[in-house]
XYZ file of C-alpha atoms in Angstrom:
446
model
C 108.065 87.497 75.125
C 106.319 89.365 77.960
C 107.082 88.334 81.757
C 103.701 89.718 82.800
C 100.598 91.076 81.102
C 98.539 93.994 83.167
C 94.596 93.760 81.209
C 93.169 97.305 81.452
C 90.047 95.871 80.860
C 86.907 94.137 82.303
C 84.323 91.912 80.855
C 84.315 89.569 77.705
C 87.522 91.281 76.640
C 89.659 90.783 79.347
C 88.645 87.437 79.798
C 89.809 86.834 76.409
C 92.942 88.199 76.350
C 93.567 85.881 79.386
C 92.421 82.900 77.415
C 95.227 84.272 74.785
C 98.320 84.620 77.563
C 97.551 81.612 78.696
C 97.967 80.254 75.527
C 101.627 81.559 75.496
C 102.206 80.926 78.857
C 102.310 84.551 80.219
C 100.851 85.535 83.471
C 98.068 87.701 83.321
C 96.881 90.994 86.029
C 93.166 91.861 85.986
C 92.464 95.178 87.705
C 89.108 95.626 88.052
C 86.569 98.551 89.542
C 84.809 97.334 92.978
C 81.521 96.599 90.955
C 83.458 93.905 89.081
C 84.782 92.034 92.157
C 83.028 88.873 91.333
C 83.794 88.801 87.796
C 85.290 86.379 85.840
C 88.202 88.073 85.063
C 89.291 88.762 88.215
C 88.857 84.814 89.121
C 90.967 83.372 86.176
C 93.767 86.204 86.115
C 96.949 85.425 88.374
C 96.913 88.284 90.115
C 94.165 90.574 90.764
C 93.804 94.431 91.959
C 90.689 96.631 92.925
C 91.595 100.294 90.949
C 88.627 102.520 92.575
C 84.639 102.549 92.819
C 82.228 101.709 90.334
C 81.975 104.841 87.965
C 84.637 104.547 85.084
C 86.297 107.366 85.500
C 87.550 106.864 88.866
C 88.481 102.993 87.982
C 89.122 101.771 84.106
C 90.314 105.311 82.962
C 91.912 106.095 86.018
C 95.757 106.231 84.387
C 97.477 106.390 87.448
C 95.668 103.810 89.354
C 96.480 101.221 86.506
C 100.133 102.062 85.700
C 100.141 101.927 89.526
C 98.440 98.145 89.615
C 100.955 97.318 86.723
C 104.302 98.588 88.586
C 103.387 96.840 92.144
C 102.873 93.699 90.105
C 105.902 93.662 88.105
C 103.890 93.659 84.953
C 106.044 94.443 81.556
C 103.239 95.307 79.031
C 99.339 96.370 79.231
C 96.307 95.068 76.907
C 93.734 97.455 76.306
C 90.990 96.081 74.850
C 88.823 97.974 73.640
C 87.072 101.385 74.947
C 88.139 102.895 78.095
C 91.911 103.517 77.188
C 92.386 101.552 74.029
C 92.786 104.739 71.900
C 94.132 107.147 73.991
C 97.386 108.136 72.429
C 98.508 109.984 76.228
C 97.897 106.392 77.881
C 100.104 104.840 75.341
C 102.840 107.407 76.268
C 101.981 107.186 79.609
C 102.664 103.119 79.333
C 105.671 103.910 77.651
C 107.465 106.933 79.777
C 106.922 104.155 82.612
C 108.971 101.324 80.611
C 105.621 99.512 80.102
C 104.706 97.905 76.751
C 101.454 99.150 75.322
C 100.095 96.335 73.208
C 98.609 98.146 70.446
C 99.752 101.058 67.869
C 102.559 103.595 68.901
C 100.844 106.788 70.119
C 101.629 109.101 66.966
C 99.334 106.751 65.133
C 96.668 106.720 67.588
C 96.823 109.590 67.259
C 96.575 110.835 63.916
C 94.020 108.193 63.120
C 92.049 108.601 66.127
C 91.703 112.876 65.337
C 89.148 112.026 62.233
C 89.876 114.784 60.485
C 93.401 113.854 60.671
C 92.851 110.290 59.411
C 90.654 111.847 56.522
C 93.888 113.942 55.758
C 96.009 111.117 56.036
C 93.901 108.223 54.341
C 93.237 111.022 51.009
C 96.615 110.560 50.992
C 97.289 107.322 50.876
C 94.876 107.038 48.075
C 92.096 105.811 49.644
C 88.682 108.160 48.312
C 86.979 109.968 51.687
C 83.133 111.173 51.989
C 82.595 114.512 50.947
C 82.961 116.700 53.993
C 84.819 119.371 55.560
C 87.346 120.382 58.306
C 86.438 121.025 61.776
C 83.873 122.983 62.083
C 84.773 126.760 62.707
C 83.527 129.982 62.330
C 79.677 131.645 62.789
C 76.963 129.825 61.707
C 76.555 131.357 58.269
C 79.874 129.920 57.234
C 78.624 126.480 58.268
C 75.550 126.821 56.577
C 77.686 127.629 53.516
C 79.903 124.974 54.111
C 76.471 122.574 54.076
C 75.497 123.663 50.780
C 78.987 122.889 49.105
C 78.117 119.041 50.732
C 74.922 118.875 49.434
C 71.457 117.312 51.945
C 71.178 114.989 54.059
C 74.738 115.511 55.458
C 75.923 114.057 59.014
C 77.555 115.816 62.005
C 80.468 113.824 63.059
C 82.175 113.918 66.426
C 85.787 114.479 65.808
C 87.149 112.152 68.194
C 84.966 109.367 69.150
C 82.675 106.662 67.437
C 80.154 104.880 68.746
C 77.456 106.130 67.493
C 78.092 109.208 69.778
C 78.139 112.922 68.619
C 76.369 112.298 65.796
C 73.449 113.451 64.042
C 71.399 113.549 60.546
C 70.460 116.682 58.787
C 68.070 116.971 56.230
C 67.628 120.259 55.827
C 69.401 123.941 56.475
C 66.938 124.421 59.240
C 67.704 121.406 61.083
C 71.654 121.881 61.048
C 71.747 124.746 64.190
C 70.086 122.683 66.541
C 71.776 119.710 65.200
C 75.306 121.098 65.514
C 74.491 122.142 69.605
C 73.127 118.421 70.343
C 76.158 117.396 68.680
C 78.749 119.162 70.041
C 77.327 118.413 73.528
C 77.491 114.717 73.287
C 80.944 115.057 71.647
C 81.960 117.271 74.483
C 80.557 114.675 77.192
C 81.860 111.322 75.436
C 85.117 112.142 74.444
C 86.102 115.673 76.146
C 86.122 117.159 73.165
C 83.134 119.455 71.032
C 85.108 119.357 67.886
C 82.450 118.338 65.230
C 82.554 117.986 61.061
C 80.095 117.869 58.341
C 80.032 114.705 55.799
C 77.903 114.254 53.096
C 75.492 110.804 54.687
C 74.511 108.202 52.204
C 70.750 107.008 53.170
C 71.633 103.626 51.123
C 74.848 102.230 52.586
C 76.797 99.011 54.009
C 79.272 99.502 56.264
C 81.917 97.308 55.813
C 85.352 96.957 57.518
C 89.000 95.530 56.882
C 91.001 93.868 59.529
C 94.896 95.003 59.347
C 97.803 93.051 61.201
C 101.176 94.920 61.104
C 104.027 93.805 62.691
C 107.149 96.246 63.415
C 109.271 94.593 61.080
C 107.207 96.190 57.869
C 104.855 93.486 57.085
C 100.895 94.389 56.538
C 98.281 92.048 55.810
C 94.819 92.591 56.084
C 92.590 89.426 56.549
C 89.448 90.093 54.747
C 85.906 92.377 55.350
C 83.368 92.029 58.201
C 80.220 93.537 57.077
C 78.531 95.447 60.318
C 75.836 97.287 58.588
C 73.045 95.802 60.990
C 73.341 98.557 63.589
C 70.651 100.392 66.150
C 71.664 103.969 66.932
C 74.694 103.957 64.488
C 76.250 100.971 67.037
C 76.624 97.480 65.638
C 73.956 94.429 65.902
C 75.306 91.601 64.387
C 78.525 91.137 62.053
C 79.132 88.857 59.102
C 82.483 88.140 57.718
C 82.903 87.493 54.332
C 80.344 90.394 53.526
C 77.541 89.241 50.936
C 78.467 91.999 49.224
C 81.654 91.977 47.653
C 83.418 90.498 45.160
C 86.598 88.865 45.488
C 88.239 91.316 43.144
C 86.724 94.083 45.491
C 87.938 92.235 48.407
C 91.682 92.339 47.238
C 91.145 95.818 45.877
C 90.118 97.501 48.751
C 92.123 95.335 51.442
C 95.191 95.718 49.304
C 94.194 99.757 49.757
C 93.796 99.955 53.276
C 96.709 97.427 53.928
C 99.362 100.080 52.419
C 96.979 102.883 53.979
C 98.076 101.255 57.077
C 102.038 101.345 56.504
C 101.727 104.920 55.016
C 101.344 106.182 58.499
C 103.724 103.741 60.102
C 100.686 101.627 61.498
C 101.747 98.813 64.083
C 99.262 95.789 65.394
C 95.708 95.085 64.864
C 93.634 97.639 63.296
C 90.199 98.057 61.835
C 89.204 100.230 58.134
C 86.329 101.114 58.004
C 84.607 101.833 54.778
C 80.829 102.836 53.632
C 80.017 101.159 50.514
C 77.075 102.700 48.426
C 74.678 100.673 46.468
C 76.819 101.189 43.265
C 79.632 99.756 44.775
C 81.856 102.813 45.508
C 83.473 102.708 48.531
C 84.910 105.686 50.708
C 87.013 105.272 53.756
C 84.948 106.620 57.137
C 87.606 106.037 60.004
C 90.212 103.410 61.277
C 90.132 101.988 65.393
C 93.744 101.362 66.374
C 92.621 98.992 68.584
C 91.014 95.270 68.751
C 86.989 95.333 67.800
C 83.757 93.547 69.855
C 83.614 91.676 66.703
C 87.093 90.116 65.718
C 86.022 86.827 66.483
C 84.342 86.292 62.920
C 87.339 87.139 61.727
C 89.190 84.283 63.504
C 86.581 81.959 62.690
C 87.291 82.273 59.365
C 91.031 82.938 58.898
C 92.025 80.150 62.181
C 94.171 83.342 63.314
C 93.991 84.073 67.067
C 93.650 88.119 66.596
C 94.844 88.392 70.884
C 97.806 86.556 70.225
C 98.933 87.979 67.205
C 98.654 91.472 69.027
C 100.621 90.266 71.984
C 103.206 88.557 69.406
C 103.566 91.622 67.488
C 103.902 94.323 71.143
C 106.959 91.931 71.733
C 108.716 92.281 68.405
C 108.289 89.470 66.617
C 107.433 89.128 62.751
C 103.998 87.747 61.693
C 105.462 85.089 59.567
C 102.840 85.206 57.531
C 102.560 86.759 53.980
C 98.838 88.099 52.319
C 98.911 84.951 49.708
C 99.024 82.705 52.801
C 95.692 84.073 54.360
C 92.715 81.962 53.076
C 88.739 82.450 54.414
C 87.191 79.056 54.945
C 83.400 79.538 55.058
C 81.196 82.559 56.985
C 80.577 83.603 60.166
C 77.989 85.427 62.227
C 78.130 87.301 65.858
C 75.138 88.287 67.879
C 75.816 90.780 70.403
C 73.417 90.026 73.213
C 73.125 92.667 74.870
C 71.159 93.323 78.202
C 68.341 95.661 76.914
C 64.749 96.066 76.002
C 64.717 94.594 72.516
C 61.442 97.489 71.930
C 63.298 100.211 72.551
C 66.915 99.842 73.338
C 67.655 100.724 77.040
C 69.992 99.561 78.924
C 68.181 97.174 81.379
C 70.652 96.442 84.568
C 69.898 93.523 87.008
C 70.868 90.185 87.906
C 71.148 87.050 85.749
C 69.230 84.530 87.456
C 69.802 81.631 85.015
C 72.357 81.988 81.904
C 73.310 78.657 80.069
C 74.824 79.185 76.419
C 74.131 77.044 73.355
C 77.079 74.585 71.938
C 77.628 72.493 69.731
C 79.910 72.325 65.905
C 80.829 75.440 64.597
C 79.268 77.651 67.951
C 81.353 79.278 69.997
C 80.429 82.023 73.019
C 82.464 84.568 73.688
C 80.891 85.773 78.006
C 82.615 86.686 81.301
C 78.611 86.571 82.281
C 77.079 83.138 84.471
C 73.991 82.594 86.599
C 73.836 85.361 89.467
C 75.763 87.549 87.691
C 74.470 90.831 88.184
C 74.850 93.332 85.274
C 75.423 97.178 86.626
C 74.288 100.410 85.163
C 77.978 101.527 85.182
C 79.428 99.567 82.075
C 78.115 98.617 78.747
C 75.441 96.317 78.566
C 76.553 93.577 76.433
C 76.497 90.046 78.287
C 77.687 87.655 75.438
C 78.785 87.699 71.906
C 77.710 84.687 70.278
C 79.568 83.197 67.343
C 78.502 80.659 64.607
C 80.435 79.281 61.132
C 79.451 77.750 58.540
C 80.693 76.129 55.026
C 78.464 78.927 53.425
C 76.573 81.718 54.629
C 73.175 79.650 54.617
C 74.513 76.917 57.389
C 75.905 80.153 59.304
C 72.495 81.570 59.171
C 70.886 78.313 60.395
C 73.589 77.584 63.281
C 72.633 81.137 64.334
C 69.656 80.514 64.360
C 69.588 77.312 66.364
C 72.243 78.562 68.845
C 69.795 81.567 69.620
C 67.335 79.399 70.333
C 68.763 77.135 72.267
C 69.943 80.045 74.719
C 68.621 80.301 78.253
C 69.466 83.595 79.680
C 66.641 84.743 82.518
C 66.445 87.686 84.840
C 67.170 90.255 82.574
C 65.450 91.484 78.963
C 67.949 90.896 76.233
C 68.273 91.488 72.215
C 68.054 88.431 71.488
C 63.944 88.536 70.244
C 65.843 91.190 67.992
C 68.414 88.870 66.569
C 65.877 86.164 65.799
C 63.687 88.422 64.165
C 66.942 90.030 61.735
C 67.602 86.464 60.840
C 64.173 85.771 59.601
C 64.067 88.478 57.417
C 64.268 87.546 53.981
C 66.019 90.440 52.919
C 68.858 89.053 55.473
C 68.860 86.262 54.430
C 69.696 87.239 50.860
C 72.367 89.667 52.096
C 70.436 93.024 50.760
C 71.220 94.637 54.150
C 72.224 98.422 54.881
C 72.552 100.398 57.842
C 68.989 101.674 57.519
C 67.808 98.281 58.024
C 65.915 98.174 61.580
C 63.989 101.138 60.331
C 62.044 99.165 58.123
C 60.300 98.086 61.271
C 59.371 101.331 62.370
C 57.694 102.389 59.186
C 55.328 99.010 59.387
């Protein structure tokens, strides 16, 4: 096992991996921007080190500041988390030209899965069926056009290397696609240092639905059921469910069976997430996979009792899972809000300091923060300030824990989306799990 675990991380995350090494009794490092000098993962970490000034890019993806933190601190391996460096195949090789353990996927994989139209390549291969769509895009604009008519309308531009919701746009028509493809390219461009866009054919009626993988080094794949994340605002998820509504459990085994050996076909080590769009037929089509731990993994644990950190820190240090696919059972359904720190009318960001914050409890709630009263949330990070978390025997009592929990939340000094979570959950359409990604439009049109 690890002597020392650097977390290049901040937030919910990296207080969570903490909770996970000190679990199994490894020391933790949180490095951390000087915004985040109060924060709770700089408090509970064993040893702590400022990286740079607020803005991202001179802290949190500042690679030589953080192999720096981890080499003065004797740290052996470095958690990710998720965004900033998580999927950056040249920080992995970075981690590992120092002699520093990367806890996640070995860069090759990171990197063909993180290159979309590589993983599209890759995952056709496997045998898992892809979207319509095409290669990056090259050439004048006459070839794309022609390239859009072989797709057929409404078709999607797709960053090549992000996700998010970023570098993406819908086209409806030939007219639209020129000033679509500029908009896109620029936000690809600015999000991910790339412009490298692609066309896919975009289903209007459409879950998106995801597979957790766990792979350990030793050849073992399991995946450990679906989250369904099709409640999303601007293409970035709401609120997650795991079991999805949706499937059946033949389609469960069919398609995690799929994306398990999907995973070993490219020699795919630790956690990892599938993601799949599902039509309203039922025919599924593999969109993208994150080599990296997601916001929402804790549904996942609620309903497997498998601690996703710990398994990913197990697996970096060599050991097997010890686990087989028959021996992973779902008990019951889970739900996460993601309450995030924005105007639940419109969607901004909305910075500024938590002036009282106390979280619901209670059987089957749990509350996944590094956020408390005084706690001032910056414009320089993401916005979310808790991920609340409630199971249920079925999907009805996680729906009314929800429910209850989000009511029973006091969080005051800054406008949150919770209003928008309460209203989701009242929906009877919710409630009867006939849900697409579409679904927060319905309130526009009213």
């Amino acid at each position: 096992m690890f002597r020392k675990i650097l977390i290049a991380n901040r937030g919910e995350i990296a207080l969570r991996i903490i909770c996970a090494c000190k679990e199994l009794g490894i020391p933790t490092v949180a490095v951390h921007s000087q915004a985040d000098q109060n924060s709770l993962h700089v408090r509970f970490a064993d040893e702590a080190i400022c990286i740079g000034p607020p803005p991202s890019s001179e802290s949190y993806l500042n690679i030589p500041a953080v192999i720096s933190a981890a080499e003065i601190t004797n740290a052996d391996a470095i958690h990710p988390g998720y965004g900033f460096l998580a999927e950056s195949a040249y920080f992995a090789e970075v981690c590992e030209t120092c002699g520093l353990k990367f806890i996640g996927p070995r860069p090759e994989a990171i990197r063909v899965m993180g290159d979309k139209e590589r993983a599209r390549k890759a995952m056709k291969g496997a045998g898992l069926p892809i979207v319509p769509g095409t290669e990056k895009i090259k050439g004048p604009s006459s070839v794309v056009l022609g390239e859009a008519e072989k797709i057929g309308y409404p078709l999607m531009v797709k960053a090549a290397a992000g996700g998010g919701g970023k570098g993406m746009r819908i086209v409806n028509a030939p007219l639209e696609l020129p000033g679509s493809l500029e908009v896109a390219q620029s936000e690809a461009l600015s999000a991910f240092g790339s412009a490298d866009v692609y066309l896919e054919k975009y289903l209007p009626v459409a879950r998106h639905i995801e597979f957790q993988i766990l792979a350990d080094e030793h050849g073992h794949v399991v995946h450990l059921g679906e989250r369904e994340c099709s409640i999303q605002r601007r293409y970035q998820k709401l609120i997650e469910e795991a079991p999805s509504a949706f499937l059946t459990p033949a389609q469960r085994e069919e398609v995690g069976s799929l994306a398990a050996k999907a995973a070993a076909s490219v020699g795919y080590h630790n956690a990892g997430t599938m993601e799949f769009i599902f039509d309203d037929q039922g025919h599924y089509y593999f969109m993208e996979m994150n080599t990296r731990i997601q916001v929402e993994h804790p549904v996942t644990e609620m309903i497997t009792g498998i601690d996703l950190l710990k398994e990913q820190i197990r697996i970096a240090a060599g050991e097997e899972l010890g686990y087989s696919q028959d021996d992973i059972v779902l008990r019951g359904n889970a739900i996460e809000c993601r309450i995030n720190a924005e105007c639940p009318d419109t969607f901004l960001p909305f910075p500024g300091r938590i002036s009282a914050f106390h979280p619901p409890a209670g059987l089957g709630v749990r509350v996944d923060t590094a956020a408390y009263s005084d706690y001032v949330i910056t414009p320089y990070y993401d916005s979310l300030i808790a991920k609340l978390i409630c199971h249920g025997r079925t999907r009805q009592e996680a729906i009314s824990r929800m429910k209850r929990a989000l009511e029973m939340t006091i969080l005051e000094g800054v406008r949150t989306s919770i209003p928008v979570h309460q209203r989701v959950l009242q929906e009877a359409d919710f409630i009867e799990g006939r849900i697409n990604t579409r679904f927060l439009e319905r309130w526009n049109r009213r």
